[in-house]
Amino acid sequence: MREKTIERKLAVTVKKMGGICPKFVSPGLDGMPDRLVLLPGGRLAFVEVKAPGKKPQPLQMVRHEMLKRLGFAVYVLDDVEKIGEMLDGI
């Protein structure tokens, strides 16, 4: 399964929950997660989408830790079967 397939399924699932899942692009700050997950009730998380078994690059891990220190939830998603569990945690 490709990263794009997982990303598409995430966006569709979030939309069904009444939220949005925009692609996140941060010019000048490389390594930021791929997607924002914005759910009803003000729930927010950053999601790094990877192909199955792939891991984030070192710079991505630095950015994830920076966001976590600021109090944000950050997830790495590499399996469509984990989408529901991840969204329940947000």
Backbone as JSON, one array per atom type, in Angstrom:
{
  "sequence": "MREKTIERKLAVTVKKMGGICPKFVSPGLDGMPDRLVLLPGGRLAFVEVKAPGKKPQPLQMVRHEMLKRLGFAVYVLDDVEKIGEMLDGI",
  "N": [[0.84, -1.19, 0.0], [0.46, 2.22, -0.72], [1.73, 5.41, 0.46], [0.13, 7.56, -0.31], [-2.38, 6.36, -0.6], [-3.04, 5.71, 2.05], [-3.11, 8.28, 3.12], [-5.25, 9.39, 1.7], [-7.39, 7.79, 2.61], [-7.37, 8.49, 5.31], [-8.14, 11.23, 5.15], [-10.76, 10.96, 4.1], [-12.03, 9.51, 6.15], [-11.83, 11.29, 8.32], [-13.4, 13.37, 7.33], [-15.92, 12.11, 7.3], [-16.38, 12.1, 9.98], [-17.04, 14.66, 10.45], [-15.01, 16.47, 10.37], [-12.01, 18.13, 9.14], [-9.13, 17.53, 7.07], [-6.62, 18.92, 6.22], [-3.83, 19.21, 3.95], [-0.66, 19.9, 5.2], [1.57, 22.45, 4.8], [4.6, 23.95, 5.37], [6.34, 26.49, 4.63], [9.76, 27.21, 4.87], [10.14, 25.81, 7.2], [11.14, 22.93, 7.32], [10.35, 19.42, 7.51], [7.98, 19.22, 8.91], [4.87, 17.64, 9.97], [2.69, 15.84, 7.66], [-0.12, 16.21, 7.55], [-2.88, 18.04, 9.0], [-5.21, 17.25, 11.45], [-8.36, 18.15, 12.06], [-10.91, 18.16, 14.2], [-14.42, 18.12, 15.2], [-15.31, 20.02, 18.1], [-12.97, 21.26, 18.71], [-10.73, 19.65, 18.61], [-7.44, 18.74, 17.75], [-4.73, 17.5, 15.81], [-1.46, 16.61, 14.62], [-0.4, 14.77, 11.8], [1.85, 12.49, 10.54], [2.19, 10.84, 7.62], [3.09, 7.71, 6.44], [4.43, 5.22, 4.2], [3.64, 1.72, 4.59], [5.56, 0.36, 7.21], [7.61, 2.2, 6.94], [9.68, 4.73, 8.42], [9.78, 7.94, 10.12], [11.99, 10.56, 8.98], [15.11, 11.77, 10.42], [15.01, 14.66, 10.78], [12.26, 15.05, 10.69], [11.5, 13.73, 13.02], [12.63, 15.44, 14.92], [11.04, 17.72, 14.55], [8.55, 16.62, 15.27], [8.96, 16.12, 18.0], [9.34, 18.76, 18.88], [6.76, 19.84, 18.43], [5.29, 18.22, 20.19], [6.4, 19.01, 22.65], [5.29, 21.5, 22.76], [2.75, 20.85, 23.37], [1.06, 19.61, 21.54], [-0.65, 16.91, 19.91], [0.95, 14.36, 18.11], [1.06, 12.11, 15.5], [2.26, 9.15, 13.86], [1.38, 7.59, 11.02], [1.05, 4.58, 9.41], [-0.59, 2.64, 8.43], [-3.74, 1.78, 7.26], [-5.52, 0.46, 8.88], [-5.07, 1.46, 11.39], [-6.21, 3.92, 11.56], [-8.79, 4.46, 12.73], [-8.35, 3.94, 15.51], [-6.36, 5.83, 16.02], [-7.79, 8.23, 15.53], [-9.7, 8.05, 17.53], [-8.11, 8.6, 19.69], [-7.63, 11.27, 19.53]],
  "CA": [[0.0, 0.0, 0.0], [1.24, 3.45, -0.85], [1.46, 6.5, 1.4], [-0.98, 8.35, -0.84], [-3.61, 5.62, -0.31], [-3.31, 5.89, 3.48], [-3.45, 9.69, 3.29], [-6.61, 9.58, 1.16], [-8.33, 7.13, 3.53], [-7.42, 9.34, 6.5], [-8.95, 12.41, 4.84], [-12.16, 10.53, 3.95], [-12.53, 9.12, 7.48], [-11.98, 12.53, 9.1], [-14.56, 14.08, 6.77], [-17.11, 11.41, 7.77], [-16.54, 12.46, 11.4], [-17.4, 16.06, 10.5], [-13.81, 17.28, 10.46], [-11.24, 18.33, 7.92], [-7.78, 16.98, 7.16], [-5.85, 19.59, 5.17], [-2.4, 19.0, 3.77], [0.04, 20.95, 5.92], [2.82, 22.85, 4.17], [5.19, 25.01, 6.17], [7.54, 27.03, 3.98], [10.78, 27.69, 5.8], [10.26, 24.94, 8.37], [11.11, 21.57, 6.8], [10.18, 18.3, 8.44], [6.7, 19.25, 9.62], [3.98, 16.55, 9.58], [1.98, 15.96, 6.39], [-1.55, 16.57, 7.65], [-3.54, 18.48, 10.23], [-6.52, 16.64, 11.65], [-9.17, 19.1, 12.8], [-12.17, 17.49, 14.48], [-15.37, 18.9, 15.98], [-14.99, 20.17, 19.52], [-11.66, 21.88, 18.86], [-9.66, 18.65, 18.7], [-6.46, 18.93, 16.7], [-3.5, 16.7, 15.88], [-0.61, 16.56, 13.44], [-0.21, 13.38, 11.38], [2.88, 12.16, 9.56], [1.75, 9.64, 6.92], [4.21, 6.95, 5.86], [4.12, 3.91, 3.62], [3.78, 0.69, 5.62], [6.9, -0.01, 7.67], [8.57, 3.31, 6.82], [9.83, 5.54, 9.63], [10.1, 9.34, 9.86], [13.38, 10.98, 8.85], [15.57, 12.43, 11.65], [14.48, 16.03, 10.92], [10.84, 14.93, 11.02], [11.41, 13.38, 14.44], [12.92, 16.68, 15.66], [9.82, 18.54, 14.48], [7.51, 15.96, 16.06], [9.26, 16.38, 19.41], [9.09, 20.18, 19.11], [5.32, 20.0, 18.54], [4.86, 17.56, 21.43], [6.79, 19.88, 23.77], [4.33, 22.6, 22.77], [1.48, 20.33, 23.84], [0.24, 19.08, 20.47], [-0.59, 15.49, 19.61], [1.59, 14.06, 16.83], [0.95, 10.69, 15.2], [2.84, 8.61, 12.64], [0.38, 6.65, 10.52], [1.56, 3.8, 8.28], [-1.5, 1.52, 8.21], [-5.14, 2.24, 7.27], [-6.21, -0.2, 9.99], [-4.81, 2.22, 12.62], [-6.84, 5.24, 11.48], [-9.85, 4.57, 13.73], [-7.74, 4.0, 16.83], [-5.7, 7.12, 16.12], [-8.79, 9.29, 15.64], [-10.31, 7.93, 18.86], [-7.18, 9.18, 20.65], [-7.49, 12.73, 19.36]],
  "C": [[0.89, 1.25, 0.0], [0.82, 4.49, 0.18], [0.24, 7.31, 0.97], [-2.33, 7.69, -0.54], [-4.0, 5.8, 1.15], [-3.77, 7.32, 3.74], [-4.89, 9.97, 2.83], [-7.66, 8.98, 2.1], [-8.47, 7.94, 4.82], [-8.34, 10.53, 6.26], [-10.44, 12.07, 4.74], [-12.77, 10.2, 5.32], [-12.76, 10.35, 8.36], [-13.21, 13.3, 8.62], [-15.86, 13.44, 7.25], [-17.41, 11.73, 9.23], [-16.91, 13.93, 11.56], [-16.21, 17.0, 10.6], [-13.19, 17.54, 9.11], [-9.81, 17.87, 8.16], [-6.91, 17.62, 6.08], [-4.39, 19.17, 5.15], [-1.71, 20.18, 4.44], [1.38, 21.22, 5.26], [3.35, 24.03, 4.97], [6.47, 25.51, 5.52], [8.52, 27.57, 5.02], [10.96, 26.84, 7.04], [10.09, 23.49, 7.89], [10.88, 20.55, 7.91], [8.88, 18.29, 9.2], [5.81, 18.1, 9.13], [3.15, 16.89, 8.34], [0.59, 16.57, 6.5], [-1.89, 17.14, 9.01], [-4.85, 17.7, 10.29], [-7.28, 17.58, 12.58], [-10.56, 18.5, 12.96], [-13.11, 18.39, 15.27], [-14.97, 18.93, 17.47], [-13.61, 20.74, 19.76], [-10.52, 20.89, 19.01], [-8.75, 18.75, 17.49], [-5.27, 18.01, 16.91], [-2.75, 16.86, 14.56], [-0.39, 15.09, 13.1], [0.85, 13.3, 10.29], [2.46, 10.84, 8.92], [2.95, 9.01, 6.23], [3.68, 5.7, 5.18], [4.33, 2.86, 4.7], [5.24, 0.34, 5.92], [7.94, 1.08, 7.58], [8.55, 4.15, 8.09], [10.11, 7.0, 9.25], [11.61, 9.57, 9.77], [13.8, 11.69, 10.15], [15.03, 13.85, 11.83], [12.99, 16.0, 11.26], [10.66, 14.6, 12.49], [11.68, 14.6, 15.33], [11.68, 17.56, 15.69], [8.69, 17.94, 15.31], [7.72, 16.25, 17.55], [9.01, 17.83, 19.78], [7.58, 20.42, 19.31], [4.78, 19.37, 19.82], [5.2, 18.4, 22.65], [5.85, 21.08, 23.89], [2.92, 22.15, 23.18], [0.56, 19.75, 22.77], [0.41, 17.57, 20.33], [0.02, 15.31, 18.22], [1.55, 12.54, 16.64], [1.72, 10.36, 13.93], [1.91, 7.48, 12.21], [0.94, 5.92, 9.31], [0.66, 2.62, 7.93], [-2.94, 2.03, 8.29], [-5.92, 1.63, 8.43], [-6.04, 0.56, 11.31], [-5.52, 3.57, 12.64], [-7.9, 5.42, 12.58], [-9.32, 4.75, 15.15], [-7.06, 5.36, 17.04], [-6.72, 8.24, 16.31], [-9.52, 9.23, 16.98], [-9.43, 8.59, 19.92], [-7.06, 10.69, 20.57], [-8.56, 13.46, 20.16]]
}
